[in-house]
Coordinates of C-alpha atoms in Angstrom, one line a residue:
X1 CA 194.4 94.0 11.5
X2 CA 190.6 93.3 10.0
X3 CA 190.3 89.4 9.8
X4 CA 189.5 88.3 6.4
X5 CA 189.8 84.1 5.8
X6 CA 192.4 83.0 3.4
X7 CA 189.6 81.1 1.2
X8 CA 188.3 84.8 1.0
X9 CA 191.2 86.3 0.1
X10 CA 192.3 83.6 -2.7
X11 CA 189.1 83.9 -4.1
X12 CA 189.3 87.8 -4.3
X13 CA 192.9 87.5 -5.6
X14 CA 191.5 85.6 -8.5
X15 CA 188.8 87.5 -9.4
X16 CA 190.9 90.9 -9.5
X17 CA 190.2 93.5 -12.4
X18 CA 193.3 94.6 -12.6
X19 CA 197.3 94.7 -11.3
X20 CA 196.8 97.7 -8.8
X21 CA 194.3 95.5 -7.4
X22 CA 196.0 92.5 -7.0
X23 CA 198.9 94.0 -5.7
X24 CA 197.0 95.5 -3.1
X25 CA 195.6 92.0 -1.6
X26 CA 199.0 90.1 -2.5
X27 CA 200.1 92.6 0.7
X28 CA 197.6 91.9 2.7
X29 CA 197.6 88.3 2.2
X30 CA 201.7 88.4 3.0
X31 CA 200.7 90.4 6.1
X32 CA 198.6 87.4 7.3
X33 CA 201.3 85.2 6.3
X34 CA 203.8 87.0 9.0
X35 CA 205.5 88.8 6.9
X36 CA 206.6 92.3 7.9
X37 CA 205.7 95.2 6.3
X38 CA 208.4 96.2 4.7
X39 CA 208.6 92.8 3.8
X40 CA 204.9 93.0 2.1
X41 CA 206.0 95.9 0.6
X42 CA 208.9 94.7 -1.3
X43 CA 207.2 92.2 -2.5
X44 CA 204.5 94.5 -4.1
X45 CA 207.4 97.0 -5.5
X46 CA 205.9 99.6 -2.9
X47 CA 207.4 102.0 -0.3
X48 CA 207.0 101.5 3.5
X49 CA 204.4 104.6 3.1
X50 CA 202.5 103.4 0.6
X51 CA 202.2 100.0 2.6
X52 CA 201.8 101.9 6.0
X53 CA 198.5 103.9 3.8
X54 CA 197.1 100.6 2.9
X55 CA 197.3 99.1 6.0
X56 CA 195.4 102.2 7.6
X57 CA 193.0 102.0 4.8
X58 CA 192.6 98.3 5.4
X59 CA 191.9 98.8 9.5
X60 CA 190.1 101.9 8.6
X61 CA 187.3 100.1 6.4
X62 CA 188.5 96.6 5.3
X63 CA 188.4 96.0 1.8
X64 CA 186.0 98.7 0.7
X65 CA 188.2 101.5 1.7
X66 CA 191.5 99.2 0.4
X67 CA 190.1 98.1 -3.0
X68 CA 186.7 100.7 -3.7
X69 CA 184.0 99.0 -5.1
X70 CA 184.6 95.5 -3.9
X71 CA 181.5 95.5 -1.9
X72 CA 181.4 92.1 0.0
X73 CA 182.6 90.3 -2.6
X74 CA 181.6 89.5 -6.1
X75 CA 180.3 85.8 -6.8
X76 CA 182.3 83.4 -8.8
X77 CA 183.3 84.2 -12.7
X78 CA 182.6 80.9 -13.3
X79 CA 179.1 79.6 -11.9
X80 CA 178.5 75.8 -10.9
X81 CA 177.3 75.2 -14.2
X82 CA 180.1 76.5 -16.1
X83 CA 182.5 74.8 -13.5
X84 CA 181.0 71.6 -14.8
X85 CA 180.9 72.4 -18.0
X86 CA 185.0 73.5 -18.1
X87 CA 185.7 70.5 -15.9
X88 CA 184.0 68.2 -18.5
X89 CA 185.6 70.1 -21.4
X90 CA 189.0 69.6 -19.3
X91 CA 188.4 65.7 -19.3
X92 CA 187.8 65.7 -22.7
X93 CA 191.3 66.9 -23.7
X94 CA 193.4 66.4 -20.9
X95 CA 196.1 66.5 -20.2
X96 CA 196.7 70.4 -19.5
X97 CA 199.1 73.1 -19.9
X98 CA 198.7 75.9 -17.5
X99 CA 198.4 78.1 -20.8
X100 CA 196.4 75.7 -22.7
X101 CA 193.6 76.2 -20.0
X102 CA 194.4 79.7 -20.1
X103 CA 193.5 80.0 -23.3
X104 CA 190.4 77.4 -22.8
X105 CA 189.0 79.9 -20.4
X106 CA 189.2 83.0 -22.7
X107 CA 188.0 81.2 -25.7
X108 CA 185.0 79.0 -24.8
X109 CA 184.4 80.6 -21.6
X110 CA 185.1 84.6 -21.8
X111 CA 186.7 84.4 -18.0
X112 CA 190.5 85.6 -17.1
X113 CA 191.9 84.4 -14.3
X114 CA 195.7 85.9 -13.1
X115 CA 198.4 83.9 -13.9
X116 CA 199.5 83.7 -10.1
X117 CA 195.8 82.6 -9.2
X118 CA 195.0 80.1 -11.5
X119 CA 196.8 77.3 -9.9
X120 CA 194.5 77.6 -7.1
X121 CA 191.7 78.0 -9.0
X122 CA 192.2 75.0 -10.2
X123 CA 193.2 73.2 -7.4
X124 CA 190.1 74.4 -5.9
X125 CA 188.5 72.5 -8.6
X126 CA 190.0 69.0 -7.7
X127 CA 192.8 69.0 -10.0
X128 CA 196.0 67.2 -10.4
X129 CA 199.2 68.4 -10.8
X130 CA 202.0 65.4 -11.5
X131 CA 203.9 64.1 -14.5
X132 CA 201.1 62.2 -16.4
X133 CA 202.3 58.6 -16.8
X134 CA 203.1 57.3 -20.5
X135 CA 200.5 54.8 -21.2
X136 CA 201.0 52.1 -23.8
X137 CA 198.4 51.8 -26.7
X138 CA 199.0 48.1 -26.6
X139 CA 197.6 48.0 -22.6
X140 CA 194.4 46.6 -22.3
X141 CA 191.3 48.4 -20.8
X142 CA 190.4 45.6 -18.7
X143 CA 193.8 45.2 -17.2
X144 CA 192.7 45.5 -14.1
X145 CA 190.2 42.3 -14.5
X146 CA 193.2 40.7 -16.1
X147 CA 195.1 40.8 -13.3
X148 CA 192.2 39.6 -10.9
X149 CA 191.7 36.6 -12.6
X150 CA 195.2 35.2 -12.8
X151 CA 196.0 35.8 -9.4
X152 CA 192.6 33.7 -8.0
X153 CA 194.1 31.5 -11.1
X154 CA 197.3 31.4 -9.1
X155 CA 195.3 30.6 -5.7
X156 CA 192.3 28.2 -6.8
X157 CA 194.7 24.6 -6.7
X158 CA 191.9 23.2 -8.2
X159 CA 191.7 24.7 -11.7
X160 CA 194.9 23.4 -12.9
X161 CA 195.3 20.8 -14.8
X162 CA 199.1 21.5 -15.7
X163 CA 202.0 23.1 -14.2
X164 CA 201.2 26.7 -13.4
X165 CA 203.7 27.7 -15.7
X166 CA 203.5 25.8 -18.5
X167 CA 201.7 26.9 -21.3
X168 CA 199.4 25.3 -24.1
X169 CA 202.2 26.0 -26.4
X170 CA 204.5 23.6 -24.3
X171 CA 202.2 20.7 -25.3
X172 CA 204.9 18.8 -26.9
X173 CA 206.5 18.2 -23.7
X174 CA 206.2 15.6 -21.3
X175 CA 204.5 16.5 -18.1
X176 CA 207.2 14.7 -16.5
X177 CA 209.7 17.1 -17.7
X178 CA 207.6 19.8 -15.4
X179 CA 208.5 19.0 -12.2
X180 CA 209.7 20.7 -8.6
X181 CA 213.1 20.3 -7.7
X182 CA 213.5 17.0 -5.0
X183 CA 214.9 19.3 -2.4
X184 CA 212.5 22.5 -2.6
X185 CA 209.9 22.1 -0.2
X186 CA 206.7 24.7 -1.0
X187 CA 203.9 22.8 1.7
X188 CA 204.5 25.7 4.1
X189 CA 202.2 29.0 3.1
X190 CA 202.7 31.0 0.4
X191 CA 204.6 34.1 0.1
X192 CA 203.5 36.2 -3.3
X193 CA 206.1 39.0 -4.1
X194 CA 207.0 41.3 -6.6
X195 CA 209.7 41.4 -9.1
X196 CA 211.3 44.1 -11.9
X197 CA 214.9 45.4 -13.1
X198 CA 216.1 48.4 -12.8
X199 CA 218.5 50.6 -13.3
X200 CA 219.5 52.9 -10.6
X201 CA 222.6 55.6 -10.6
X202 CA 224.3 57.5 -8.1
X203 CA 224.4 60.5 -10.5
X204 CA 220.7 61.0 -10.9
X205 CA 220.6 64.9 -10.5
X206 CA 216.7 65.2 -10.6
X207 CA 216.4 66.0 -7.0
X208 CA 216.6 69.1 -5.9
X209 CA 219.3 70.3 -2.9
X210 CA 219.9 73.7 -1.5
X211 CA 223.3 75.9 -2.6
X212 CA 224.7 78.9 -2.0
X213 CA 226.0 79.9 -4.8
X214 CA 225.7 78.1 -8.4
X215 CA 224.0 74.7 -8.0
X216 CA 226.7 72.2 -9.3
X217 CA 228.6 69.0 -7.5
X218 CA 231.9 68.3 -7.9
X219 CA 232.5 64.4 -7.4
X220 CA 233.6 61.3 -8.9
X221 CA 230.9 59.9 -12.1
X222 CA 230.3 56.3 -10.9
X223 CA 228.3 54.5 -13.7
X224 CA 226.8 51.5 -13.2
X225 CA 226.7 49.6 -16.2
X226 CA 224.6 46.8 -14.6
X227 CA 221.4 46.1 -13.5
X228 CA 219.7 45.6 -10.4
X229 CA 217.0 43.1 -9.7
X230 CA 214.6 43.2 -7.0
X231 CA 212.3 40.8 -5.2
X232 CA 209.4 42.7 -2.9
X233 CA 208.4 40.3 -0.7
X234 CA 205.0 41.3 1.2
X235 CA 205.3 38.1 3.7
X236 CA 208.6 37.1 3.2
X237 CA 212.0 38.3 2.4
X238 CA 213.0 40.6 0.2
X239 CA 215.7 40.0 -2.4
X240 CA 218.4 42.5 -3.8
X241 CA 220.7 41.4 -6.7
X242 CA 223.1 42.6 -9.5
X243 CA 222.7 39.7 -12.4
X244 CA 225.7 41.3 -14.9
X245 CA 222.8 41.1 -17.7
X246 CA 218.9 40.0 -18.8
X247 CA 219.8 37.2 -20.1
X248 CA 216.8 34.2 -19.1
X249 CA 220.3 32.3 -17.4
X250 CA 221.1 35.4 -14.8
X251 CA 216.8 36.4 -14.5
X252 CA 216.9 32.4 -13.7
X253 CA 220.1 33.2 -11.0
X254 CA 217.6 35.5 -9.5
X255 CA 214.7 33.5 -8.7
X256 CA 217.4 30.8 -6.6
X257 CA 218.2 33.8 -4.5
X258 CA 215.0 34.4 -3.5
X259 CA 213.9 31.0 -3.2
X260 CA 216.9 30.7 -0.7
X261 CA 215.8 33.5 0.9
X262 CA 212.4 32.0 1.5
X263 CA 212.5 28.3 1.8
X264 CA 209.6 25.6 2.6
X265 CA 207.1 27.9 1.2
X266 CA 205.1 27.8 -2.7
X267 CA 206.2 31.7 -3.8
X268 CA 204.0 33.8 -6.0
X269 CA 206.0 36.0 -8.0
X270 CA 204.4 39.1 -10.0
X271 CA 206.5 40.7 -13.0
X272 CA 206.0 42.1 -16.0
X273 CA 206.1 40.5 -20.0
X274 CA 209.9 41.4 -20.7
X275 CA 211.3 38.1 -23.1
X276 CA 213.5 36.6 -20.5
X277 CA 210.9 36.5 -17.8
X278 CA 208.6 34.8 -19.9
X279 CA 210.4 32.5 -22.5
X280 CA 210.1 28.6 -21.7
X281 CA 213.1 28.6 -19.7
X282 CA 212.7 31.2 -17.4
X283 CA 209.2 29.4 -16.9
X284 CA 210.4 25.6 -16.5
X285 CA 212.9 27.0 -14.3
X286 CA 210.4 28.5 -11.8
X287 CA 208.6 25.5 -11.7
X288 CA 211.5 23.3 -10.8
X289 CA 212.2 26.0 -7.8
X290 CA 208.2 26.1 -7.0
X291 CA 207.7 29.2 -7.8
X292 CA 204.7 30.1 -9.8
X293 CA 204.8 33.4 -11.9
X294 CA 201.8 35.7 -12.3
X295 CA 202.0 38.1 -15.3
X296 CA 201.1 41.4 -15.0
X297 CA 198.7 42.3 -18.4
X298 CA 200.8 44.1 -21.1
X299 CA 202.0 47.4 -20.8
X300 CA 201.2 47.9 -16.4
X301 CA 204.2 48.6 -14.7
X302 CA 201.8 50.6 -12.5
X303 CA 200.5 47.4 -11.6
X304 CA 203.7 45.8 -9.8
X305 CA 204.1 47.8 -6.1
X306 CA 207.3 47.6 -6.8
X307 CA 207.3 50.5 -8.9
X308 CA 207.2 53.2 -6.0
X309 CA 210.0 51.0 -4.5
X310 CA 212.3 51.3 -7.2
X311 CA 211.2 55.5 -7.6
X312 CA 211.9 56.1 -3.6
X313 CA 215.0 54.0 -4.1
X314 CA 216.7 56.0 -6.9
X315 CA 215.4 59.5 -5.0
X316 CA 217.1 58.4 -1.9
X317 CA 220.2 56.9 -3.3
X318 CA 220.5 59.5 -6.4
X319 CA 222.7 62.2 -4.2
X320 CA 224.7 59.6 -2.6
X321 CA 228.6 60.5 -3.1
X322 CA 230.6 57.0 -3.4
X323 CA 233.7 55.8 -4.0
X324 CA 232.8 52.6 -6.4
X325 CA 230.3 50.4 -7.9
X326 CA 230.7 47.9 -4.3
X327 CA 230.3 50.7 -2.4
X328 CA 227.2 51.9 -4.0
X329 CA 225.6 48.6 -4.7
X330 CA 226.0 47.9 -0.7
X331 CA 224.2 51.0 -0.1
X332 CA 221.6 50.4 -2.3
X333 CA 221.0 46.9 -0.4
X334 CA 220.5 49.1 2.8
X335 CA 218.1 51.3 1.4
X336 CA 216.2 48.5 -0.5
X337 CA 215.8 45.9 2.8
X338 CA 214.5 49.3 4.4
X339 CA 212.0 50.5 1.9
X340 CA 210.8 46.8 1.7
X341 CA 210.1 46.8 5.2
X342 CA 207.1 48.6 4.1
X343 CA 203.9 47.3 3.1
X344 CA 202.9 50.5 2.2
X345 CA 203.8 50.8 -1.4
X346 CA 201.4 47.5 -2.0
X347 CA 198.3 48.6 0.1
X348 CA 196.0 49.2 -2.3
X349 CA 197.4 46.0 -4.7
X350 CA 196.8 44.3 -1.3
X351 CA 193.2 45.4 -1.5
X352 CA 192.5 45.3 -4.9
X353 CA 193.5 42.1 -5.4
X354 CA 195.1 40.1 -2.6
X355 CA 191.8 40.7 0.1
X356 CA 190.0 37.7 -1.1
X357 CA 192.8 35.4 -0.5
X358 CA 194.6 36.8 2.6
X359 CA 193.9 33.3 4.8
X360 CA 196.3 31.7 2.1
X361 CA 199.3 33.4 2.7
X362 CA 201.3 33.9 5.9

């Protein structure tokens, strides 16, 4: 067969006048593809003639005997200036549905693109395609910067002049009352890691998986009613545990697992703003462990790595079939110490904001 590059023949499906036309390079594109041609031909709704006639045509002439009046192409229906111009009008607005831009284009722009093309057309443009994240109108717009500054807080000794986790609001107690455990030992490095609640379930049915007939699992609903806690260590060992609530006592049994887990060393541990983590004694508590808590700026989770842990945790463990709650809480500790293993889900935390103080860890 003629060779025409898939580029070519994307852009060419998108700019089609009409179906008859579109049909006819669908074929040819499915013909490239390795389909056969009665294969290409079903998926047209044409005969094995008609598609035996179009690939003659094709071999014959290429596209000006296939599709008359194509010529060599035509140039974009959108120039560079008008791609600007909708991109720009896309930012403005976004997010997008796929009909909203439809309708964008017609409107403001007098340009039709086929439903089937679009999609690359706009992936052609740079575009994403993903569930938008919910952002919180209480996040501020400097989180980033936030963040910065109380980690080199959390490194620079020097600056303070009261326990890292005690606040100007816990002036009326005695310094004394601050202090680290006689038995913790924190003179040894510094492991900072990454802590959040979650609620995974072995009944998740978000993911998809391949049937034969109607799409449905027959097996026992397990619930768990409990939470899970995790610790994401990037230097030192990562914690998995099931406190049976929030409560500031249980987030409190949490942090004396991990500092278990990773003794002789100062730990600093990220989380987020929920009550227990950050009332007075959750705080004092730390600080009698030595651990010294960064929070993350109001309404981030994206800012805590372990965020993608938790997400590749439940996708992983959500078509598990188990027995019990033991039985799928051991699992989940499986999957966990392997997905910490990474340190791939905190790279770019690592170099956003770790890469100025990696000779104070180890």
């Amino acid at each position: 067969m003629r060779h025409l590059s898939e580029e070519d023949l994307d852009r060419l499906l998108g700019e089609a006048d009409d179906q008859k036309e579109f049909e006819r390079l669908v074929f040819i594109k499915r013909l490239y593809k390795g389909a056969t041609l009665k294969e290409a031909a079903d998926d047209v709704g044409k005969s094995e003639g008609t598609a035996t006639n179009w690939v003659n045509r094709w071999n014959e002439g290429g596209l000006g005997k296939l599709t008359p009046n194509f010529g060599g192409g035509r140039p974009p229906k959108l120039d560079e200036d008008q791609q600007d111009e909708f991109i720009d009008r896309l930012r403005e607005g976004q997010p997008w549905k796929k009909q909203e831009i439809q309708h964008l284009l017609d409107e403001e722009f007098d340009v039709e693109y086929h439903s089937h093309y679009l999609p690359t057309f706009l992936s052609n443009l740079g575009l994403s395609y993903a569930i938008p994240r919910t952002k919180r109108p209480d996040r501020p717009a400097n989180a980033e910067e936030i963040l910065d500054e109380r980690v080199e807080y959390a490194f620079d000794e020097d600056a303070h002049d009261q326990p890292h986790n005690k606040r100007d609001s816990d002036d009326d107690d005695d310094e004394e009352e601050w202090r680290t455990d006689e038995d913790i030992c924190t003179d040894g490095g510094t492991v900072v890691g990454f802590f959040d609640i979650s609620h995974p379930q072995p009944w998740d049915n978000s993911q998809r998986l391949y049937t034969v007939d109607d799409p449905h699992i027959t097996r026992p609903l397990v619930k768990i009613d409990t939470p899970a806690a995790g610790f994401y260590a990037l230097n030192g060992e990562s914690v998995l545990s099931f406190p049976p609530n929030q409560e500031k006592e249980q987030i409190c049994g949490c942090f004396e697992e991990i500092r278990e887990q990773n003794p002789g060393k100062r730990i600093l541990l990220v989380l987020d703003n929920f009550s227990s983590h950050v009332c007075k004694h959750t705080r004092k508590r730390a600080h009698e462990l030595g651990i010294d808590l960064v929070f993350l700026p109001v309404g981030s989770p994206d800012l805590n790595p372990i965020e993608p842990v938790w997400k590749s945790l439940k996708w992983e463990s959500s078509p598990l079939i188990v027995n019990g709650e033991d039985e799928y809480r051991r699992l989940l500790d499986e999957l966990f110490d392997q997905l910490t293993e990474k340190l791939s889900f905190a790279a770019s935390w690592i170099d956003n904001h770790l890469g100025g103080f990696l000779n104070k860890i180890c």
